[in-house]
Short mmCIF file of C-alpha atoms and ligand atoms in Angstrom, two decimals:
data_model
loop_
_atom_site.label_atom_id
_atom_site.label_comp_id
_atom_site.label_asym_id
_atom_site.label_seq_id
_atom_site.Cartn_x
_atom_site.Cartn_y
_atom_site.Cartn_z
CA MET A 1305 19.11 -29.17 -1.13
CA LEU A 1306 17.33 -26.28 0.56
CA LEU A 1307 13.60 -26.77 0.50
CA GLN A 1308 10.82 -24.52 1.74
CA ILE A 1309 7.55 -26.23 2.61
CA HIS A 1310 4.57 -23.97 3.09
CA GLN A 1311 1.89 -24.31 5.76
CA VAL A 1312 3.20 -27.36 7.52
CA LEU A 1313 1.33 -25.98 10.52
CA THR A 1314 -2.12 -24.44 10.25
CA ARG A 1315 -2.71 -20.95 11.64
CA ASP A 1316 -4.59 -22.50 14.59
CA GLU A 1317 -1.69 -24.82 15.33
CA VAL A 1318 0.80 -21.94 15.24
CA GLU A 1319 -1.34 -19.91 17.65
CA ASN A 1320 -1.80 -22.90 19.92
CA LEU A 1321 1.96 -23.63 19.99
CA LEU A 1322 2.83 -19.99 20.63
CA ALA A 1323 0.26 -19.66 23.43
CA ARG A 1324 1.31 -22.85 25.15
CA SER A 1325 5.04 -22.27 24.79
CA ALA A 1326 4.60 -18.75 26.23
CA ASP A 1327 3.79 -20.37 29.58
CA ALA A 1328 6.68 -22.83 29.48
CA ALA A 1329 10.07 -22.33 31.14
CA PHE A 1330 12.93 -21.67 28.73
CA VAL A 1331 16.62 -22.12 29.58
CA ASP A 1332 19.94 -21.11 28.07
CA GLY A 1333 20.29 -22.90 24.72
CA ALA A 1334 24.04 -23.29 25.19
CA ASN A 1335 23.25 -26.28 27.44
CA THR A 1336 22.60 -28.51 24.43
CA ALA A 1337 25.34 -27.20 22.13
CA GLY A 1338 28.66 -28.90 21.46
CA PRO A 1339 31.78 -27.18 22.83
CA ARG A 1340 32.44 -25.31 19.60
CA ALA A 1341 28.84 -24.20 18.97
CA ARG A 1342 28.44 -23.15 22.61
CA ARG A 1343 30.83 -20.27 21.99
CA VAL A 1344 28.51 -18.73 19.42
CA LYS A 1345 25.07 -19.83 20.65
CA ASN A 1346 22.95 -17.28 22.48
CA ASN A 1347 19.28 -18.26 22.59
CA LEU A 1348 16.66 -19.84 24.82
CA GLN A 1349 15.22 -23.34 24.57
CA MET A 1350 12.40 -25.29 26.14
CA PRO A 1351 14.07 -28.25 27.94
CA LEU A 1352 13.08 -31.52 26.30
CA GLY A 1353 12.39 -33.15 29.66
CA GLN A 1354 9.51 -30.78 30.30
CA GLN A 1355 6.07 -32.32 29.84
CA SER A 1356 4.84 -29.42 27.72
CA ALA A 1357 7.84 -29.86 25.39
CA ALA A 1358 6.81 -33.47 24.77
CA GLU A 1359 3.16 -32.53 24.19
CA LEU A 1360 3.96 -29.65 21.85
CA GLY A 1361 6.57 -31.80 20.12
CA ARG A 1362 3.95 -34.45 19.38
CA LEU A 1363 1.84 -31.82 17.66
CA VAL A 1364 4.79 -30.86 15.44
CA LEU A 1365 5.57 -34.50 14.64
CA GLY A 1366 1.91 -35.00 13.69
CA ALA A 1367 2.12 -32.08 11.27
CA LEU A 1368 5.31 -33.49 9.73
CA GLY A 1369 3.58 -36.86 9.39
CA ARG A 1370 0.78 -35.42 7.28
CA SER A 1371 3.08 -33.36 5.03
CA GLY A 1372 3.58 -35.40 1.89
CA VAL A 1373 6.29 -33.01 0.66
CA PHE A 1374 8.26 -33.39 3.90
CA GLN A 1375 7.96 -37.19 3.79
CA SER A 1376 9.05 -37.32 0.15
CA ALA A 1377 11.97 -34.90 0.55
CA ALA A 1378 13.37 -36.14 3.86
CA LEU A 1379 12.42 -39.84 3.71
CA PRO A 1380 12.59 -39.85 7.50
CA ARG A 1381 13.69 -42.96 9.32
CA ARG A 1382 13.88 -41.17 12.65
CA ILE A 1383 13.05 -37.62 13.75
CA SER A 1384 14.50 -36.00 16.86
CA PRO A 1385 12.14 -34.59 19.49
CA PRO A 1386 11.27 -31.09 18.22
CA LEU A 1387 13.12 -28.39 20.13
CA PHE A 1388 11.35 -25.08 20.79
CA ASN A 1389 13.67 -22.10 20.79
CA ARG A 1390 13.35 -18.38 21.28
CA TYR A 1391 15.55 -15.43 20.36
CA SER A 1392 14.83 -12.18 22.17
CA GLU A 1393 16.39 -8.86 21.26
CA GLY A 1394 20.18 -9.17 21.02
CA MET A 1395 20.19 -12.97 20.77
CA GLN A 1396 21.77 -14.87 17.88
CA TYR A 1397 23.43 -18.15 16.95
CA GLY A 1398 26.71 -17.67 15.09
CA ASN A 1399 28.07 -19.89 12.31
CA HIS A 1400 28.07 -23.57 13.18
CA ILE A 1401 27.43 -27.04 11.84
CA ASP A 1402 24.92 -29.26 13.65
CA ASN A 1403 26.19 -32.28 15.57
CA ALA A 1404 26.43 -35.43 13.48
CA ILE A 1405 25.09 -37.73 16.20
CA MET A 1406 22.55 -36.45 18.67
CA GLY A 1407 19.97 -37.46 21.24
CA GLN A 1408 20.12 -39.47 24.44
CA PRO A 1409 19.21 -42.27 24.87
CA ASP A 1410 17.68 -42.51 21.38
CA THR A 1411 20.55 -41.40 19.20
CA LEU A 1412 20.19 -40.50 15.57
CA ARG A 1413 22.48 -39.38 12.78
CA ALA A 1414 21.49 -35.88 11.66
CA ASP A 1415 21.17 -35.88 7.86
CA VAL A 1416 18.54 -33.18 7.41
CA SER A 1417 17.93 -30.16 9.67
CA GLY A 1418 14.56 -28.45 9.86
CA THR A 1419 13.49 -25.05 11.13
CA LEU A 1420 9.78 -24.42 11.51
CA PHE A 1421 8.99 -20.72 11.91
CA LEU A 1422 6.40 -19.82 14.55
CA SER A 1423 6.64 -16.00 14.72
CA GLU A 1424 5.31 -13.90 11.86
CA PRO A 1425 8.27 -12.21 10.12
CA ALA A 1426 6.78 -8.71 10.56
CA SER A 1427 6.78 -9.17 14.35
CA TYR A 1428 10.60 -9.12 14.65
CA ASP A 1429 13.65 -7.68 12.90
CA GLY A 1430 16.75 -9.73 12.16
CA GLY A 1431 16.68 -13.41 13.08
CA GLU A 1432 17.20 -14.64 9.50
CA LEU A 1433 18.47 -18.18 9.17
CA VAL A 1434 21.50 -17.94 6.87
CA ILE A 1435 22.59 -21.21 5.25
CA GLU A 1436 25.66 -21.78 3.10
CA ASP A 1437 25.66 -24.26 0.26
CA SER A 1438 27.77 -24.67 -2.86
CA TYR A 1439 25.97 -21.69 -4.45
CA GLY A 1440 26.67 -19.28 -1.58
CA PHE A 1441 24.69 -17.99 1.38
CA HIS A 1442 20.90 -18.05 1.54
CA SER A 1443 18.96 -15.89 3.95
CA VAL A 1444 15.68 -17.43 5.07
CA LYS A 1445 12.87 -15.84 7.06
CA LEU A 1446 9.52 -17.52 6.54
CA GLN A 1447 5.89 -16.98 7.39
CA ALA A 1448 4.69 -18.63 10.59
CA GLY A 1449 3.90 -22.31 9.98
CA ASN A 1450 6.38 -22.67 7.11
CA LEU A 1451 9.36 -25.02 7.20
CA ILE A 1452 12.86 -24.92 5.73
CA LEU A 1453 14.86 -28.14 5.31
CA TYR A 1454 18.62 -27.96 4.82
CA PRO A 1455 21.55 -30.38 5.01
CA SER A 1456 22.75 -30.87 8.58
CA SER A 1457 26.28 -30.75 7.13
CA SER A 1458 25.87 -27.13 6.00
CA LEU A 1459 27.31 -24.11 7.79
CA HIS A 1460 24.48 -21.91 9.08
CA ARG A 1461 23.64 -19.19 11.57
CA VAL A 1462 20.76 -17.18 13.00
CA GLU A 1463 21.31 -13.45 12.63
CA PRO A 1464 20.90 -11.23 15.71
CA VAL A 1465 17.32 -10.29 16.53
CA THR A 1466 17.17 -6.49 16.79
CA ARG A 1467 13.47 -6.09 17.61
CA GLY A 1468 10.79 -8.40 18.96
CA VAL A 1469 10.99 -12.14 19.57
CA ARG A 1470 11.68 -14.96 17.14
CA ASN A 1471 10.05 -18.27 18.09
CA ALA A 1472 10.85 -21.38 16.09
CA VAL A 1473 11.05 -25.14 16.31
CA VAL A 1474 14.13 -27.04 15.19
CA PHE A 1475 14.50 -30.78 14.62
CA TRP A 1476 16.79 -33.24 12.91
CA VAL A 1477 16.06 -36.16 10.63
CA GLN A 1478 17.94 -39.37 10.08
CA SER A 1479 16.92 -40.20 6.56
CA ALA A 1480 16.37 -43.71 5.24
CA VAL A 1481 18.53 -42.54 2.30
CA ARG A 1482 21.74 -41.18 3.74
CA ASP A 1483 23.23 -39.76 0.54
CA ALA A 1484 21.81 -36.28 -0.14
CA ALA A 1485 22.25 -36.56 -3.93
CA LYS A 1486 20.31 -39.84 -4.06
CA ARG A 1487 17.62 -38.37 -1.81
CA HIS A 1488 17.31 -35.33 -4.08
CA LEU A 1489 16.98 -37.54 -7.15
CA LEU A 1490 14.20 -39.59 -5.51
CA PHE A 1491 12.39 -36.41 -4.49
CA ASP A 1492 12.52 -34.99 -8.04
CA MET A 1493 11.31 -38.28 -9.43
CA ASP A 1494 8.45 -38.48 -6.94
CA LEU A 1495 7.36 -34.91 -7.76
CA SER A 1496 7.36 -35.73 -11.48
CA ILE A 1497 5.31 -38.88 -10.94
CA GLN A 1498 2.79 -36.90 -8.89
CA ARG A 1499 2.57 -34.29 -11.65
CA LEU A 1500 1.95 -36.98 -14.27
CA ASN A 1501 -0.70 -38.57 -12.06
CA ALA A 1502 -2.44 -35.20 -11.87
CA THR A 1503 -2.28 -34.49 -15.61
CA VAL A 1504 -2.19 -37.78 -17.58
CA PRO A 1505 -3.31 -40.40 -15.04
CA ASP A 1506 -4.11 -43.01 -17.69
CA ASN A 1507 -0.66 -43.08 -19.23
CA PRO A 1508 0.73 -46.59 -18.54
CA ALA A 1509 4.31 -45.25 -18.40
CA ILE A 1510 3.47 -43.82 -14.98
CA GLY A 1511 3.31 -47.36 -13.64
CA ASN A 1512 6.80 -48.07 -14.95
CA LEU A 1513 8.18 -44.86 -13.51
CA THR A 1514 6.58 -45.63 -10.15
CA ALA A 1515 8.19 -49.06 -10.21
CA CYS A 1516 11.57 -47.45 -10.95
CA TYR A 1517 11.09 -45.11 -8.00
CA SER A 1518 10.20 -47.98 -5.67
CA ASN A 1519 13.13 -50.07 -6.83
CA LEU A 1520 15.62 -47.22 -6.47
CA LEU A 1521 14.29 -46.61 -2.98
CA ARG A 1522 14.66 -50.33 -2.24
CA MET A 1523 18.25 -50.23 -3.50
CA TRP A 1524 19.24 -47.17 -1.44
CA ALA A 1525 17.13 -47.18 1.72
CA ASP A 1526 18.27 -48.41 5.13
CA VAL A 1527 15.41 -49.19 7.45
NI1 NI B 2796 22.12 -25.39 13.77
#
């Protein structure tokens, strides 16, 4: 499932993150890529060991924590430290699949990948995130503060930036529900329950549906 979530970050948060990351040191992103991805990866990243990376990362994790749509769609058990990256003119990240296991010393299995856009799309050309799924390729370039979630198992790339600078944050989620089809089903069910709660809150069937949701989650979740 590809899912866009709007305004995960407020405008103030985007501006704050951009201003503070502008002062931080960025290094060659190939340092954190696997041997295969390293051949196609040409971007800059803020090293995770840097204090500012941890502080800015906490802000992103806070925003993810308050996003009900993110929580419902990803059912996160663990989230990697958010990684700030930057593509200047001529930079790109060719086709690759994200590592299955990542992070040291706190390892996680990457089920869901997230890209949170920080630069306004009009401020740069190129830099689309292109994701392949069973329906073909999808080109994604979102407003600053918006998030795209996609399966970590999917082939994807970042197109060359031909003007300006593309700033983004990437992170990976180990979901409590490993199977993407089951996760999708739970998400659809949760959305429907929320819609019913908003329109016919007194209907007693909502209670039954909510119980079904909880019991499916209990059956499928690893915590
Ligand atoms: Ni990737």
